[in-house]
Amino acid sequence: MTAPADGNSPIEVLLVEDDPGDVLMTQEAFEEHKLRNRLNVVSDGAEALAYLRREGQYADAQLPDLILLDLNLPRRDGREVLEEIKKDEQLCRIPVVVLTTSQADEDILRSYQLHANAYVTKPVDFDQFIAVVRQIDEFFVSVVKLPPRG
């Protein structure tokens, strides 16, 4: 088993996001702040599960240390993806941050019922979005001890 980040080592981040603009902003946030973490992107829920299960084109994918998950996704909704992740013995230890535009109480409650590690509403403003991504990164890389990679 390989250990995840020790505060100095980069971590693997999987972004599950179907909005190209939000993908671009997240990539820019990683680049602008010189985040060394590796950002992998999939654009729908079915693709996310294939990536995490290392199926098809993702057979050689490395399991992420952190998942940033949008809720409103094509093919498989983010809530379904979260539920699948958290009931899978191999995947359930991976922290999942729901990063979405929804501020609905029912989405927040359901995400935590499904064992999301955090729920963050995406800011519309670019600078605020950058700050949020940076705070998520700092928390999960510098503060939190992540479990070893399986």
Short mmCIF file of N, CA and C in Angstrom, two decimals:
data_model
loop_
_atom_site.label_atom_id
_atom_site.label_comp_id
_atom_site.label_asym_id
_atom_site.label_seq_id
_atom_site.Cartn_x
_atom_site.Cartn_y
_atom_site.Cartn_z
N MET A 1 0.84 -1.18 0.00
CA MET A 1 0.00 0.00 0.00
C MET A 1 0.87 1.24 0.00
N THR A 2 0.52 2.16 -0.80
CA THR A 2 1.25 3.41 -0.88
C THR A 2 0.54 4.43 -0.01
N ALA A 3 1.31 5.19 0.72
CA ALA A 3 0.72 6.22 1.56
C ALA A 3 0.31 7.41 0.71
N PRO A 4 -0.76 8.11 1.10
CA PRO A 4 -1.12 9.33 0.40
C PRO A 4 -0.19 10.45 0.83
N ALA A 5 -0.61 11.63 0.56
CA ALA A 5 0.22 12.80 0.82
C ALA A 5 0.65 12.88 2.27
N ASP A 6 1.88 13.30 2.48
CA ASP A 6 2.39 13.50 3.83
C ASP A 6 2.51 14.99 4.12
N GLY A 7 1.83 15.79 3.32
CA GLY A 7 1.95 17.23 3.45
C GLY A 7 2.90 17.78 2.40
N ASN A 8 3.81 16.95 1.90
CA ASN A 8 4.75 17.37 0.89
C ASN A 8 4.52 16.67 -0.44
N SER A 9 3.90 15.50 -0.39
CA SER A 9 3.67 14.72 -1.60
C SER A 9 2.34 15.12 -2.22
N PRO A 10 2.28 15.13 -3.55
CA PRO A 10 1.00 15.44 -4.20
C PRO A 10 -0.01 14.32 -3.97
N ILE A 11 -1.27 14.68 -4.02
CA ILE A 11 -2.33 13.69 -3.91
C ILE A 11 -3.09 13.62 -5.22
N GLU A 12 -3.80 12.52 -5.40
CA GLU A 12 -4.64 12.31 -6.57
C GLU A 12 -6.04 12.85 -6.25
N VAL A 13 -6.55 13.73 -7.09
CA VAL A 13 -7.89 14.29 -6.91
C VAL A 13 -8.71 13.94 -8.14
N LEU A 14 -9.91 13.41 -7.90
CA LEU A 14 -10.84 13.14 -8.99
C LEU A 14 -11.95 14.19 -8.94
N LEU A 15 -12.08 14.95 -10.01
CA LEU A 15 -13.16 15.92 -10.15
C LEU A 15 -14.23 15.30 -11.03
N VAL A 16 -15.45 15.21 -10.49
CA VAL A 16 -16.59 14.68 -11.25
C VAL A 16 -17.49 15.87 -11.53
N GLU A 17 -17.40 16.38 -12.76
CA GLU A 17 -18.06 17.64 -13.11
C GLU A 17 -18.40 17.65 -14.59
N ASP A 18 -19.65 17.99 -14.91
CA ASP A 18 -20.08 18.01 -16.31
C ASP A 18 -20.05 19.40 -16.93
N ASP A 19 -19.88 20.44 -16.15
CA ASP A 19 -19.87 21.81 -16.68
C ASP A 19 -18.43 22.18 -17.07
N PRO A 20 -18.18 22.35 -18.38
CA PRO A 20 -16.81 22.66 -18.82
C PRO A 20 -16.25 23.92 -18.17
N GLY A 21 -17.11 24.91 -17.90
CA GLY A 21 -16.65 26.14 -17.26
C GLY A 21 -16.16 25.88 -15.84
N ASP A 22 -16.87 25.03 -15.10
CA ASP A 22 -16.45 24.70 -13.74
C ASP A 22 -15.19 23.84 -13.74
N VAL A 23 -15.06 22.97 -14.74
CA VAL A 23 -13.84 22.17 -14.87
C VAL A 23 -12.66 23.11 -15.11
N LEU A 24 -12.84 24.05 -16.03
CA LEU A 24 -11.78 24.99 -16.35
C LEU A 24 -11.39 25.83 -15.13
N MET A 25 -12.39 26.30 -14.39
CA MET A 25 -12.09 27.10 -13.19
C MET A 25 -11.33 26.28 -12.16
N THR A 26 -11.71 25.02 -11.99
CA THR A 26 -11.01 24.17 -11.04
C THR A 26 -9.57 23.93 -11.50
N GLN A 27 -9.40 23.65 -12.78
CA GLN A 27 -8.05 23.47 -13.31
C GLN A 27 -7.21 24.73 -13.12
N GLU A 28 -7.83 25.88 -13.37
CA GLU A 28 -7.11 27.14 -13.20
C GLU A 28 -6.78 27.39 -11.73
N ALA A 29 -7.67 26.99 -10.84
CA ALA A 29 -7.39 27.15 -9.40
C ALA A 29 -6.18 26.31 -9.02
N PHE A 30 -6.10 25.10 -9.54
CA PHE A 30 -4.94 24.24 -9.27
C PHE A 30 -3.67 24.87 -9.84
N GLU A 31 -3.76 25.40 -11.07
CA GLU A 31 -2.59 25.98 -11.72
C GLU A 31 -2.19 27.31 -11.08
N GLU A 32 -3.17 28.16 -10.81
CA GLU A 32 -2.90 29.49 -10.27
C GLU A 32 -2.20 29.42 -8.92
N HIS A 33 -2.57 28.46 -8.12
CA HIS A 33 -1.98 28.35 -6.80
C HIS A 33 -0.88 27.31 -6.75
N LYS A 34 -0.45 26.90 -7.94
CA LYS A 34 0.67 25.96 -8.04
C LYS A 34 0.42 24.70 -7.21
N LEU A 35 -0.83 24.26 -7.19
CA LEU A 35 -1.14 23.04 -6.47
C LEU A 35 -0.50 21.88 -7.21
N ARG A 36 0.28 21.12 -6.50
CA ARG A 36 1.02 20.02 -7.11
C ARG A 36 0.15 18.78 -7.24
N ASN A 37 -1.00 18.82 -6.65
CA ASN A 37 -1.87 17.65 -6.69
C ASN A 37 -2.33 17.38 -8.12
N ARG A 38 -2.49 16.12 -8.41
CA ARG A 38 -2.89 15.72 -9.75
C ARG A 38 -4.41 15.71 -9.84
N LEU A 39 -4.94 16.45 -10.79
CA LEU A 39 -6.38 16.56 -10.98
C LEU A 39 -6.79 15.75 -12.19
N ASN A 40 -7.63 14.73 -11.96
CA ASN A 40 -8.21 13.93 -13.02
C ASN A 40 -9.68 14.32 -13.11
N VAL A 41 -10.21 14.36 -14.33
CA VAL A 41 -11.58 14.84 -14.53
C VAL A 41 -12.40 13.83 -15.30
N VAL A 42 -13.61 13.56 -14.81
CA VAL A 42 -14.62 12.80 -15.55
C VAL A 42 -15.88 13.64 -15.58
N SER A 43 -16.70 13.44 -16.62
CA SER A 43 -17.80 14.38 -16.84
C SER A 43 -19.20 13.87 -16.54
N ASP A 44 -19.32 12.63 -16.06
CA ASP A 44 -20.66 12.17 -15.66
C ASP A 44 -20.53 11.08 -14.61
N GLY A 45 -21.66 10.73 -14.01
CA GLY A 45 -21.65 9.77 -12.92
C GLY A 45 -21.24 8.37 -13.32
N ALA A 46 -21.67 7.92 -14.49
CA ALA A 46 -21.29 6.58 -14.95
C ALA A 46 -19.79 6.50 -15.19
N GLU A 47 -19.24 7.55 -15.77
CA GLU A 47 -17.79 7.61 -16.02
C GLU A 47 -17.02 7.63 -14.69
N ALA A 48 -17.56 8.33 -13.70
CA ALA A 48 -16.92 8.38 -12.38
C ALA A 48 -16.82 6.99 -11.77
N LEU A 49 -17.91 6.24 -11.83
CA LEU A 49 -17.90 4.89 -11.27
C LEU A 49 -16.96 3.96 -12.04
N ALA A 50 -16.91 4.11 -13.37
CA ALA A 50 -15.98 3.31 -14.17
C ALA A 50 -14.54 3.65 -13.79
N TYR A 51 -14.26 4.92 -13.58
CA TYR A 51 -12.92 5.36 -13.17
C TYR A 51 -12.56 4.75 -11.82
N LEU A 52 -13.46 4.88 -10.86
CA LEU A 52 -13.19 4.39 -9.51
C LEU A 52 -13.09 2.87 -9.44
N ARG A 53 -13.81 2.20 -10.31
CA ARG A 53 -13.76 0.73 -10.34
C ARG A 53 -12.70 0.21 -11.31
N ARG A 54 -12.01 1.14 -11.95
CA ARG A 54 -10.93 0.84 -12.90
C ARG A 54 -11.42 -0.07 -14.03
N GLU A 55 -12.52 0.35 -14.65
CA GLU A 55 -13.12 -0.41 -15.74
C GLU A 55 -12.82 0.26 -17.08
N GLY A 56 -12.76 -0.57 -18.12
CA GLY A 56 -12.58 -0.05 -19.48
C GLY A 56 -11.33 0.79 -19.62
N GLN A 57 -11.51 1.99 -20.15
CA GLN A 57 -10.37 2.89 -20.39
C GLN A 57 -9.67 3.33 -19.11
N TYR A 58 -10.28 3.08 -17.97
CA TYR A 58 -9.70 3.48 -16.69
C TYR A 58 -9.04 2.33 -15.94
N ALA A 59 -8.75 1.24 -16.65
CA ALA A 59 -8.17 0.05 -16.02
C ALA A 59 -6.87 0.36 -15.27
N ASP A 60 -6.11 1.33 -15.74
CA ASP A 60 -4.84 1.69 -15.10
C ASP A 60 -4.94 2.92 -14.21
N ALA A 61 -6.14 3.41 -13.99
CA ALA A 61 -6.31 4.62 -13.18
C ALA A 61 -5.87 4.37 -11.74
N GLN A 62 -5.28 5.39 -11.15
CA GLN A 62 -4.92 5.31 -9.75
C GLN A 62 -6.10 5.81 -8.93
N LEU A 63 -6.43 5.09 -7.86
CA LEU A 63 -7.53 5.55 -7.01
C LEU A 63 -7.20 6.92 -6.46
N PRO A 64 -8.18 7.80 -6.42
CA PRO A 64 -7.92 9.14 -5.89
C PRO A 64 -7.83 9.14 -4.37
N ASP A 65 -7.17 10.16 -3.85
CA ASP A 65 -7.12 10.39 -2.41
C ASP A 65 -8.29 11.26 -1.97
N LEU A 66 -8.89 11.97 -2.93
CA LEU A 66 -9.98 12.90 -2.66
C LEU A 66 -10.85 12.99 -3.90
N ILE A 67 -12.18 13.04 -3.69
CA ILE A 67 -13.12 13.18 -4.79
C ILE A 67 -13.90 14.49 -4.60
N LEU A 68 -13.94 15.30 -5.65
CA LEU A 68 -14.77 16.50 -5.70
C LEU A 68 -15.94 16.15 -6.61
N LEU A 69 -17.15 16.11 -6.06
CA LEU A 69 -18.31 15.55 -6.75
C LEU A 69 -19.43 16.57 -6.90
N ASP A 70 -19.82 16.81 -8.14
CA ASP A 70 -21.01 17.62 -8.41
C ASP A 70 -22.23 16.72 -8.22
N LEU A 71 -23.36 17.29 -7.86
CA LEU A 71 -24.57 16.49 -7.67
C LEU A 71 -25.36 16.28 -8.95
N ASN A 72 -25.46 17.31 -9.76
CA ASN A 72 -26.32 17.27 -10.94
C ASN A 72 -25.49 16.84 -12.15
N LEU A 73 -25.47 15.54 -12.36
CA LEU A 73 -24.65 14.95 -13.42
C LEU A 73 -25.52 14.16 -14.39
N PRO A 74 -25.07 14.05 -15.65
CA PRO A 74 -25.77 13.17 -16.58
C PRO A 74 -25.47 11.70 -16.30
N ARG A 75 -26.31 10.85 -16.84
CA ARG A 75 -26.21 9.39 -16.78
C ARG A 75 -26.39 8.83 -15.38
N ARG A 76 -25.54 9.16 -14.44
CA ARG A 76 -25.71 8.75 -13.04
C ARG A 76 -25.60 10.02 -12.19
N ASP A 77 -26.63 10.33 -11.47
CA ASP A 77 -26.69 11.50 -10.61
C ASP A 77 -25.60 11.43 -9.54
N GLY A 78 -25.11 12.59 -9.09
CA GLY A 78 -24.08 12.62 -8.07
C GLY A 78 -24.48 11.94 -6.77
N ARG A 79 -25.77 11.99 -6.43
CA ARG A 79 -26.24 11.33 -5.22
C ARG A 79 -26.08 9.81 -5.35
N GLU A 80 -26.39 9.29 -6.53
CA GLU A 80 -26.22 7.86 -6.79
C GLU A 80 -24.73 7.47 -6.73
N VAL A 81 -23.89 8.32 -7.30
CA VAL A 81 -22.45 8.06 -7.28
C VAL A 81 -21.94 8.03 -5.84
N LEU A 82 -22.36 9.02 -5.05
CA LEU A 82 -21.95 9.08 -3.65
C LEU A 82 -22.39 7.83 -2.90
N GLU A 83 -23.63 7.41 -3.13
CA GLU A 83 -24.15 6.21 -2.48
C GLU A 83 -23.33 4.98 -2.86
N GLU A 84 -23.00 4.84 -4.14
CA GLU A 84 -22.21 3.71 -4.62
C GLU A 84 -20.80 3.72 -4.00
N ILE A 85 -20.20 4.89 -3.93
CA ILE A 85 -18.86 5.01 -3.35
C ILE A 85 -18.87 4.58 -1.89
N LYS A 86 -19.83 5.08 -1.14
CA LYS A 86 -19.83 4.85 0.29
C LYS A 86 -20.28 3.45 0.69
N LYS A 87 -20.90 2.70 -0.22
CA LYS A 87 -21.26 1.33 0.12
C LYS A 87 -20.24 0.32 -0.42
N ASP A 88 -19.24 0.80 -1.14
CA ASP A 88 -18.20 -0.05 -1.70
C ASP A 88 -17.03 -0.14 -0.71
N GLU A 89 -16.68 -1.37 -0.32
CA GLU A 89 -15.64 -1.58 0.68
C GLU A 89 -14.29 -0.98 0.27
N GLN A 90 -13.98 -0.99 -1.02
CA GLN A 90 -12.71 -0.46 -1.52
C GLN A 90 -12.71 1.07 -1.64
N LEU A 91 -13.86 1.66 -1.85
CA LEU A 91 -13.95 3.09 -2.15
C LEU A 91 -14.41 3.95 -0.97
N CYS A 92 -15.08 3.34 0.00
CA CYS A 92 -15.75 4.12 1.04
C CYS A 92 -14.81 4.97 1.89
N ARG A 93 -13.54 4.64 1.92
CA ARG A 93 -12.60 5.40 2.74
C ARG A 93 -12.14 6.70 2.06
N ILE A 94 -12.41 6.84 0.76
CA ILE A 94 -11.99 8.04 0.02
C ILE A 94 -12.89 9.21 0.41
N PRO A 95 -12.32 10.30 0.91
CA PRO A 95 -13.15 11.46 1.25
C PRO A 95 -13.82 12.04 0.00
N VAL A 96 -15.09 12.37 0.15
CA VAL A 96 -15.87 12.96 -0.94
C VAL A 96 -16.37 14.32 -0.50
N VAL A 97 -15.98 15.34 -1.26
CA VAL A 97 -16.48 16.69 -1.04
C VAL A 97 -17.50 16.97 -2.13
N VAL A 98 -18.75 17.18 -1.74
CA VAL A 98 -19.77 17.57 -2.70
C VAL A 98 -19.52 19.04 -3.00
N LEU A 99 -19.27 19.34 -4.26
CA LEU A 99 -18.99 20.70 -4.72
C LEU A 99 -20.02 21.01 -5.79
N THR A 100 -21.05 21.75 -5.42
CA THR A 100 -22.22 21.91 -6.28
C THR A 100 -22.82 23.30 -6.17
N THR A 101 -23.68 23.63 -7.10
CA THR A 101 -24.36 24.93 -7.05
C THR A 101 -25.59 24.89 -6.14
N SER A 102 -26.06 23.70 -5.82
CA SER A 102 -27.29 23.55 -5.04
C SER A 102 -27.11 24.02 -3.60
N GLN A 103 -28.03 24.86 -3.17
CA GLN A 103 -28.07 25.28 -1.76
C GLN A 103 -29.31 24.71 -1.07
N ALA A 104 -29.97 23.78 -1.73
CA ALA A 104 -31.21 23.20 -1.20
C ALA A 104 -30.93 22.37 0.04
N ASP A 105 -31.72 22.61 1.08
CA ASP A 105 -31.56 21.87 2.33
C ASP A 105 -31.64 20.37 2.12
N GLU A 106 -32.54 19.93 1.23
CA GLU A 106 -32.68 18.49 1.01
C GLU A 106 -31.42 17.89 0.37
N ASP A 107 -30.73 18.65 -0.49
CA ASP A 107 -29.49 18.15 -1.08
C ASP A 107 -28.38 18.07 -0.03
N ILE A 108 -28.32 19.06 0.83
CA ILE A 108 -27.31 19.07 1.90
C ILE A 108 -27.55 17.89 2.84
N LEU A 109 -28.79 17.75 3.29
CA LEU A 109 -29.14 16.66 4.21
C LEU A 109 -28.88 15.30 3.58
N ARG A 110 -29.33 15.11 2.35
CA ARG A 110 -29.16 13.82 1.68
C ARG A 110 -27.67 13.49 1.48
N SER A 111 -26.88 14.49 1.14
CA SER A 111 -25.44 14.26 0.94
C SER A 111 -24.78 13.78 2.22
N TYR A 112 -25.14 14.40 3.33
CA TYR A 112 -24.56 13.96 4.61
C TYR A 112 -25.11 12.60 5.05
N GLN A 113 -26.38 12.34 4.73
CA GLN A 113 -26.94 11.01 5.03
C GLN A 113 -26.20 9.92 4.25
N LEU A 114 -25.73 10.29 3.06
CA LEU A 114 -24.97 9.36 2.23
C LEU A 114 -23.48 9.36 2.58
N HIS A 115 -23.13 10.06 3.64
CA HIS A 115 -21.77 10.08 4.19
C HIS A 115 -20.77 10.91 3.41
N ALA A 116 -21.23 12.01 2.79
CA ALA A 116 -20.29 12.96 2.20
C ALA A 116 -19.42 13.50 3.34
N ASN A 117 -18.17 13.79 3.04
CA ASN A 117 -17.27 14.32 4.06
C ASN A 117 -17.42 15.82 4.22
N ALA A 118 -17.92 16.48 3.18
CA ALA A 118 -18.17 17.91 3.24
C ALA A 118 -19.12 18.29 2.12
N TYR A 119 -19.82 19.40 2.31
CA TYR A 119 -20.74 19.91 1.31
C TYR A 119 -20.37 21.37 1.10
N VAL A 120 -19.96 21.72 -0.12
CA VAL A 120 -19.53 23.08 -0.42
C VAL A 120 -20.33 23.59 -1.60
N THR A 121 -20.91 24.77 -1.43
CA THR A 121 -21.64 25.41 -2.53
C THR A 121 -20.64 26.19 -3.37
N LYS A 122 -20.69 25.95 -4.68
CA LYS A 122 -19.76 26.62 -5.61
C LYS A 122 -20.07 28.10 -5.68
N PRO A 123 -19.07 28.92 -5.43
CA PRO A 123 -19.28 30.36 -5.66
C PRO A 123 -19.32 30.64 -7.16
N VAL A 124 -20.08 31.64 -7.56
CA VAL A 124 -20.18 32.01 -8.96
C VAL A 124 -18.96 32.85 -9.37
N ASP A 125 -18.49 33.68 -8.46
CA ASP A 125 -17.36 34.57 -8.71
C ASP A 125 -16.06 33.77 -8.84
N PHE A 126 -15.28 34.05 -9.88
CA PHE A 126 -14.04 33.30 -10.14
C PHE A 126 -13.08 33.35 -8.96
N ASP A 127 -12.83 34.54 -8.42
CA ASP A 127 -11.86 34.66 -7.32
C ASP A 127 -12.33 33.89 -6.08
N GLN A 128 -13.62 33.93 -5.81
CA GLN A 128 -14.14 33.17 -4.67
C GLN A 128 -14.06 31.68 -4.93
N PHE A 129 -14.31 31.26 -6.17
CA PHE A 129 -14.20 29.85 -6.54
C PHE A 129 -12.77 29.38 -6.31
N ILE A 130 -11.80 30.18 -6.76
CA ILE A 130 -10.38 29.86 -6.57
C ILE A 130 -10.09 29.70 -5.08
N ALA A 131 -10.60 30.62 -4.28
CA ALA A 131 -10.37 30.57 -2.83
C ALA A 131 -10.96 29.30 -2.21
N VAL A 132 -12.15 28.91 -2.66
CA VAL A 132 -12.79 27.70 -2.12
C VAL A 132 -11.98 26.46 -2.47
N VAL A 133 -11.55 26.34 -3.72
CA VAL A 133 -10.75 25.19 -4.13
C VAL A 133 -9.44 25.17 -3.34
N ARG A 134 -8.86 26.32 -3.15
CA ARG A 134 -7.61 26.40 -2.37
C ARG A 134 -7.84 25.95 -0.92
N GLN A 135 -8.95 26.37 -0.32
CA GLN A 135 -9.25 25.97 1.06
C GLN A 135 -9.50 24.47 1.17
N ILE A 136 -10.20 23.90 0.19
CA ILE A 136 -10.41 22.45 0.18
C ILE A 136 -9.06 21.75 0.11
N ASP A 137 -8.22 22.22 -0.80
CA ASP A 137 -6.89 21.63 -0.96
C ASP A 137 -6.09 21.73 0.33
N GLU A 138 -6.04 22.91 0.92
CA GLU A 138 -5.25 23.10 2.14
C GLU A 138 -5.76 22.19 3.26
N PHE A 139 -7.07 22.09 3.39
CA PHE A 139 -7.64 21.27 4.45
C PHE A 139 -7.29 19.81 4.27
N PHE A 140 -7.53 19.28 3.05
CA PHE A 140 -7.33 17.85 2.84
C PHE A 140 -5.87 17.46 2.62
N VAL A 141 -5.00 18.42 2.34
CA VAL A 141 -3.59 18.10 2.16
C VAL A 141 -2.77 18.46 3.39
N SER A 142 -3.05 19.60 3.99
CA SER A 142 -2.23 20.08 5.09
C SER A 142 -2.76 19.74 6.48
N VAL A 143 -4.07 19.63 6.62
CA VAL A 143 -4.67 19.45 7.95
C VAL A 143 -5.06 18.01 8.21
N VAL A 144 -5.78 17.41 7.27
CA VAL A 144 -6.36 16.09 7.44
C VAL A 144 -5.33 15.00 7.13
N LYS A 145 -5.36 13.94 7.91
CA LYS A 145 -4.58 12.74 7.59
C LYS A 145 -5.46 11.87 6.72
N LEU A 146 -5.06 11.62 5.49
CA LEU A 146 -5.82 10.79 4.59
C LEU A 146 -5.46 9.32 4.79
N PRO A 147 -6.40 8.42 4.51
CA PRO A 147 -6.09 7.00 4.66
C PRO A 147 -5.11 6.55 3.58
N PRO A 148 -4.40 5.46 3.84
CA PRO A 148 -3.48 4.92 2.83
C PRO A 148 -4.26 4.52 1.58
N ARG A 149 -3.58 4.62 0.45
CA ARG A 149 -4.20 4.16 -0.81
C ARG A 149 -4.33 2.66 -0.78
N GLY A 150 -5.45 2.15 -1.31
CA GLY A 150 -5.68 0.71 -1.33
C GLY A 150 -5.08 0.04 -2.54
#
